[in-house]
Amino acid sequence: TMVHAATQRDPDGAVAAECRRICHREDADGGRWVPDSPPTIAAAIFHTCYMGTTNSSEATRSRARRLGAAIGSYHLALGIDPIVDAAIAVFGAACGRIPRFSSRGGTTAEDLALQNIQARLRMVVAYLLSQLLPWVRDARGFLLVVASANVDEGLRGYMTKYDCSSADLNPIGSISKADLARMLRFVAERYSLPMLTEIADAPPTAELRPQEGGGADGEHSQKDEDDMGMTYGELGVFGALRKIHRCGPVSMFRRLRHTWGTLGADE
């Protein structure tokens, strides 16, 4: 939005010239092309991809599609089940055993491994797309991959190494879940993007296990807070103690014993 406004104010200025270069429109309109809207810029440089599996819900798939349309990104939706199945088949060929989810009789180790391989393969596919989508679109260069892991997940350890937390840039890496939700609601109102409010209100879910029932609204039955054994609000308290009050593990425990006095020490 800011770039678009700057190009409209001064079509011959440095911002407009850089916008033409990044959007590969240097020669358009006699070298004086400027975007007619923010989505025009997004369509040229911003690429989004929903990488679903059989464990993904229609609710998140729909939100991804509608958000991409709202911001104007070049959006793809693809299934990565063939890659996941191939990785598991390689393991099976090497070790003679096939892991199962815990809901299907597997152990915790099997369940976590099956969740993690889905998450990690999304990173691999993201980098493949970052290198080849410009080629697909007859453009030059390569793309930067944007991560989507927040600070709360890192504090709790509720994340997979080399998944959506691994990228070239992570704009929300130091932001708590609660602050991120407030930011989304602010941007939704400021820039008339109601999709962001819907995303902020959606129950956080990894969607890496098979759907077990689920709600009539199409949301997945696996919820982050159930998996972690604590709420994101409680994680926000952890974050404040670590970042603002500079607490280490011992001093944090002592502060929480007082703050959460209704809980026992083991809790």
Short mmCIF file of C-alpha atoms in Angstrom, two decimals:
data_model
loop_
_atom_site.label_atom_id
_atom_site.label_comp_id
_atom_site.label_asym_id
_atom_site.label_seq_id
_atom_site.Cartn_x
_atom_site.Cartn_y
_atom_site.Cartn_z
CA THR A 1 0.00 0.00 0.00
CA MET A 2 2.80 2.45 0.88
CA VAL A 3 4.72 1.58 -2.28
CA HIS A 4 1.61 2.01 -4.40
CA ALA A 5 0.93 5.42 -2.85
CA ALA A 6 4.53 6.52 -3.48
CA THR A 7 4.40 5.49 -7.14
CA GLN A 8 1.17 7.42 -7.63
CA ARG A 9 2.65 10.56 -6.07
CA ASP A 10 5.80 10.46 -8.17
CA PRO A 11 5.74 8.14 -11.23
CA ASP A 12 9.28 9.26 -12.13
CA GLY A 13 10.74 8.90 -8.66
CA ALA A 14 13.09 6.31 -7.20
CA VAL A 15 10.32 4.25 -5.60
CA ALA A 16 8.41 3.98 -8.88
CA ALA A 17 11.58 3.03 -10.76
CA GLU A 18 12.42 0.32 -8.23
CA CYS A 19 8.84 -0.95 -8.33
CA ARG A 20 9.06 -1.27 -12.12
CA ARG A 21 12.33 -3.18 -11.80
CA ILE A 22 11.08 -5.62 -9.15
CA CYS A 23 7.81 -6.19 -11.02
CA HIS A 24 9.73 -6.66 -14.32
CA ARG A 25 7.84 -3.80 -15.97
CA GLU A 26 10.74 -1.52 -16.85
CA ASP A 27 9.67 -1.16 -20.47
CA ALA A 28 5.90 -1.01 -19.95
CA ASP A 29 4.08 2.21 -20.88
CA GLY A 30 7.24 3.73 -22.27
CA GLY A 31 9.16 3.14 -19.06
CA ARG A 32 6.61 5.03 -16.95
CA TRP A 33 4.43 2.14 -15.77
CA VAL A 34 3.09 2.38 -12.24
CA PRO A 35 0.81 -0.14 -10.48
CA ASP A 36 -2.87 0.77 -10.45
CA SER A 37 -3.43 -0.89 -7.05
CA PRO A 38 -1.56 -2.71 -4.24
CA PRO A 39 -2.82 -6.13 -5.48
CA THR A 40 -1.13 -5.43 -8.83
CA ILE A 41 2.21 -5.30 -7.02
CA ALA A 42 1.36 -8.42 -5.00
CA ALA A 43 0.43 -10.33 -8.16
CA ALA A 44 3.88 -9.65 -9.57
CA ILE A 45 6.12 -10.33 -6.58
CA PHE A 46 4.20 -12.13 -3.83
CA HIS A 47 3.61 -15.88 -4.18
CA THR A 48 1.55 -17.96 -1.77
CA CYS A 49 1.06 -21.70 -1.71
CA TYR A 50 -1.23 -23.96 0.29
CA MET A 51 0.54 -27.30 0.68
CA GLY A 52 -2.14 -29.66 1.90
CA THR A 53 -2.24 -33.34 2.74
CA THR A 54 -5.03 -35.80 3.50
CA ASN A 55 -4.81 -34.44 7.06
CA SER A 56 -5.64 -30.87 6.02
CA SER A 57 -9.09 -29.40 6.57
CA GLU A 58 -11.27 -27.64 4.03
CA ALA A 59 -11.51 -24.68 6.43
CA THR A 60 -7.79 -23.79 6.20
CA ARG A 61 -7.70 -24.56 2.48
CA SER A 62 -10.57 -22.13 1.93
CA ARG A 63 -8.99 -19.42 4.09
CA ALA A 64 -5.71 -19.68 2.18
CA ARG A 65 -7.46 -19.40 -1.17
CA ARG A 66 -9.60 -16.44 -0.11
CA LEU A 67 -6.69 -14.61 1.53
CA GLY A 68 -4.60 -15.00 -1.62
CA ALA A 69 -7.44 -13.55 -3.67
CA ALA A 70 -7.93 -10.66 -1.22
CA ILE A 71 -4.30 -9.53 -1.29
CA GLY A 72 -3.77 -10.37 -4.96
CA SER A 73 -0.94 -12.87 -4.59
CA TYR A 74 0.00 -15.47 -7.19
CA HIS A 75 -1.58 -18.38 -5.35
CA LEU A 76 -1.15 -22.11 -5.74
CA ALA A 77 -2.86 -24.99 -3.93
CA LEU A 78 -1.19 -28.36 -4.19
CA GLY A 79 -1.16 -31.70 -2.44
CA ILE A 80 2.12 -33.04 -1.10
CA ASP A 81 0.85 -36.54 -0.24
CA PRO A 82 2.88 -38.18 -3.05
CA ILE A 83 6.09 -36.75 -1.58
CA VAL A 84 5.16 -37.76 1.97
CA ASP A 85 4.25 -41.27 0.82
CA ALA A 86 7.53 -41.56 -1.08
CA ALA A 87 9.57 -40.56 1.97
CA ILE A 88 7.76 -43.10 4.16
CA ALA A 89 8.23 -45.77 1.46
CA VAL A 90 11.98 -45.09 1.42
CA PHE A 91 12.06 -45.53 5.19
CA GLY A 92 10.05 -48.74 4.93
CA ALA A 93 12.35 -50.16 2.27
CA ALA A 94 15.39 -49.42 4.42
CA CYS A 95 14.03 -50.52 7.81
CA GLY A 96 11.33 -53.02 6.99
CA ARG A 97 8.67 -51.26 9.08
CA ILE A 98 6.06 -48.60 8.34
CA PRO A 99 5.21 -46.05 11.08
CA ARG A 100 1.62 -45.38 12.11
CA PHE A 101 -0.17 -42.49 13.78
CA SER A 102 -1.02 -42.99 17.45
CA SER A 103 -4.73 -42.99 16.60
CA ARG A 104 -4.04 -46.02 14.43
CA GLY A 105 -2.01 -47.99 16.94
CA GLY A 106 1.39 -46.32 16.57
CA THR A 107 3.73 -45.11 19.29
CA THR A 108 4.43 -41.48 20.17
CA ALA A 109 7.72 -41.68 18.27
CA GLU A 110 5.95 -42.92 15.14
CA ASP A 111 3.24 -40.28 15.44
CA LEU A 112 5.71 -37.40 15.81
CA ALA A 113 7.86 -38.65 12.94
CA LEU A 114 4.84 -38.80 10.63
CA GLN A 115 3.84 -35.27 11.61
CA ASN A 116 7.35 -33.89 11.22
CA ILE A 117 7.97 -35.34 7.77
CA GLN A 118 4.92 -33.49 6.45
CA ALA A 119 6.12 -30.21 7.93
CA ARG A 120 9.70 -30.61 6.71
CA LEU A 121 8.69 -31.53 3.19
CA ARG A 122 6.70 -28.30 2.99
CA MET A 123 9.96 -26.42 3.48
CA VAL A 124 11.60 -28.42 0.66
CA VAL A 125 8.68 -27.71 -1.68
CA ALA A 126 8.70 -24.02 -0.70
CA TYR A 127 12.33 -23.66 -1.72
CA LEU A 128 11.72 -25.56 -4.95
CA LEU A 129 8.93 -23.14 -5.79
CA SER A 130 11.04 -20.14 -4.80
CA GLN A 131 13.61 -21.09 -7.43
CA LEU A 132 11.30 -22.18 -10.22
CA LEU A 133 8.16 -20.03 -10.03
CA PRO A 134 9.92 -17.04 -11.65
CA TRP A 135 10.91 -19.40 -14.47
CA VAL A 136 7.31 -20.64 -14.72
CA ARG A 137 6.16 -17.04 -15.05
CA ASP A 138 8.90 -16.10 -17.55
CA ALA A 139 10.52 -13.78 -15.03
CA ARG A 140 14.09 -13.35 -13.85
CA GLY A 141 15.76 -14.17 -10.54
CA PHE A 142 14.45 -16.14 -7.59
CA LEU A 143 12.14 -15.64 -4.64
CA LEU A 144 12.74 -15.35 -0.90
CA VAL A 145 10.88 -17.79 1.35
CA VAL A 146 8.93 -16.26 4.24
CA ALA A 147 8.60 -18.20 7.51
CA SER A 148 5.45 -18.28 9.64
CA ALA A 149 6.62 -19.38 13.09
CA ASN A 150 5.95 -17.12 16.08
CA VAL A 151 7.96 -16.65 19.26
CA ASP A 152 5.52 -18.60 21.46
CA GLU A 153 6.07 -21.79 19.48
CA GLY A 154 9.81 -21.38 19.87
CA LEU A 155 9.54 -20.83 23.63
CA ARG A 156 7.45 -23.96 24.08
CA GLY A 157 9.40 -26.02 21.57
CA TYR A 158 6.14 -26.70 19.75
CA MET A 159 7.67 -26.65 16.30
CA THR A 160 9.46 -28.84 13.80
CA LYS A 161 13.04 -28.02 12.88
CA TYR A 162 13.33 -27.09 9.22
CA ASP A 163 9.65 -26.55 8.57
CA CYS A 164 7.73 -23.27 8.36
CA SER A 165 10.16 -21.87 10.92
CA SER A 166 13.05 -22.17 8.42
CA ALA A 167 13.15 -19.58 5.68
CA ASP A 168 14.97 -16.51 4.41
CA LEU A 169 12.79 -14.04 6.33
CA ASN A 170 10.53 -14.42 9.36
CA PRO A 171 8.52 -11.21 9.91
CA ILE A 172 6.62 -12.66 12.90
CA GLY A 173 9.46 -14.63 14.49
CA SER A 174 9.69 -12.33 17.53
CA ILE A 175 5.94 -11.74 17.92
CA SER A 176 3.72 -13.62 20.35
CA LYS A 177 0.53 -15.32 19.20
CA ALA A 178 -1.63 -12.84 21.11
CA ASP A 179 0.16 -9.80 19.66
CA LEU A 180 0.00 -11.34 16.20
CA ALA A 181 -3.78 -11.79 16.50
CA ARG A 182 -4.16 -8.15 17.59
CA MET A 183 -2.03 -7.03 14.64
CA LEU A 184 -4.13 -9.05 12.21
CA ARG A 185 -7.33 -7.48 13.51
CA PHE A 186 -5.82 -4.00 13.24
CA VAL A 187 -4.70 -4.56 9.65
CA ALA A 188 -8.06 -6.13 8.79
CA GLU A 189 -9.84 -2.96 9.87
CA ARG A 190 -7.26 -0.49 8.56
CA TYR A 191 -7.04 -1.99 5.08
CA SER A 192 -10.49 -3.57 4.76
CA LEU A 193 -9.30 -7.18 4.78
CA PRO A 194 -11.94 -9.07 6.78
CA MET A 195 -10.22 -12.35 5.92
CA LEU A 196 -7.51 -11.48 8.45
CA THR A 197 -10.08 -11.26 11.24
CA GLU A 198 -11.36 -14.71 10.31
CA ILE A 199 -7.80 -16.05 10.41
CA ALA A 200 -7.10 -14.40 13.78
CA ASP A 201 -10.26 -15.98 15.23
CA ALA A 202 -9.58 -19.47 13.83
CA PRO A 203 -8.39 -22.12 16.31
CA PRO A 204 -4.63 -22.70 15.82
CA THR A 205 -3.97 -26.17 14.43
CA ALA A 206 -1.04 -27.97 12.83
CA GLU A 207 -3.31 -30.34 10.88
CA LEU A 208 -0.64 -33.03 10.76
CA ARG A 209 -2.64 -35.91 12.24
CA PRO A 210 -5.63 -37.68 10.68
CA GLN A 211 -8.91 -35.92 11.27
CA GLU A 212 -10.72 -37.38 14.27
CA GLY A 213 -14.30 -36.21 14.03
CA GLY A 214 -13.90 -32.46 13.79
CA GLY A 215 -16.63 -29.86 13.97
CA ALA A 216 -19.49 -29.09 11.63
CA ASP A 217 -17.63 -25.92 10.66
CA GLY A 218 -14.94 -27.95 8.91
CA GLU A 219 -12.21 -27.15 11.43
CA HIS A 220 -9.62 -29.83 12.21
CA SER A 221 -9.84 -31.82 15.43
CA GLN A 222 -6.12 -31.41 16.21
CA LYS A 223 -5.59 -28.20 18.19
CA ASP A 224 -2.25 -26.61 19.12
CA GLU A 225 -3.23 -25.87 22.70
CA ASP A 226 -4.36 -29.45 23.30
CA ASP A 227 -1.05 -30.75 21.95
CA MET A 228 1.02 -28.33 24.03
CA GLY A 229 -0.93 -28.81 27.24
CA MET A 230 -1.16 -25.06 27.74
CA THR A 231 -2.80 -22.04 26.16
CA TYR A 232 -1.17 -19.39 24.00
CA GLY A 233 -2.15 -16.91 26.69
CA GLU A 234 -0.02 -18.84 29.18
CA LEU A 235 2.80 -18.95 26.64
CA GLY A 236 2.52 -15.18 26.33
CA VAL A 237 3.31 -14.96 30.05
CA PHE A 238 6.44 -17.05 29.41
CA GLY A 239 7.44 -14.68 26.63
CA ALA A 240 7.00 -11.58 28.75
CA LEU A 241 9.10 -13.05 31.56
CA ARG A 242 11.87 -14.05 29.17
CA LYS A 243 11.99 -10.99 26.92
CA ILE A 244 10.83 -8.12 29.13
CA HIS A 245 11.85 -9.26 32.61
CA ARG A 246 14.99 -11.13 31.44
CA CYS A 247 14.15 -14.23 33.46
CA GLY A 248 16.02 -17.48 33.06
CA PRO A 249 14.50 -20.90 33.74
CA VAL A 250 14.93 -20.74 37.54
CA SER A 251 13.80 -17.14 38.05
CA MET A 252 10.88 -17.73 35.67
CA PHE A 253 9.80 -20.74 37.73
CA ARG A 254 9.96 -18.71 40.93
CA ARG A 255 7.92 -15.86 39.44
CA LEU A 256 5.32 -18.25 38.07
CA ARG A 257 4.99 -20.02 41.43
CA HIS A 258 3.75 -16.69 42.74
CA THR A 259 1.78 -15.61 39.65
CA TRP A 260 0.11 -18.99 39.19
CA GLY A 261 -0.20 -19.76 42.87
CA THR A 262 -3.20 -22.04 42.34
CA LEU A 263 -1.02 -24.55 40.47
CA GLY A 264 1.26 -27.06 42.12
CA ALA A 265 5.01 -27.03 41.51
CA ASP A 266 4.82 -29.99 39.15
CA GLU A 267 2.17 -28.23 37.07
#
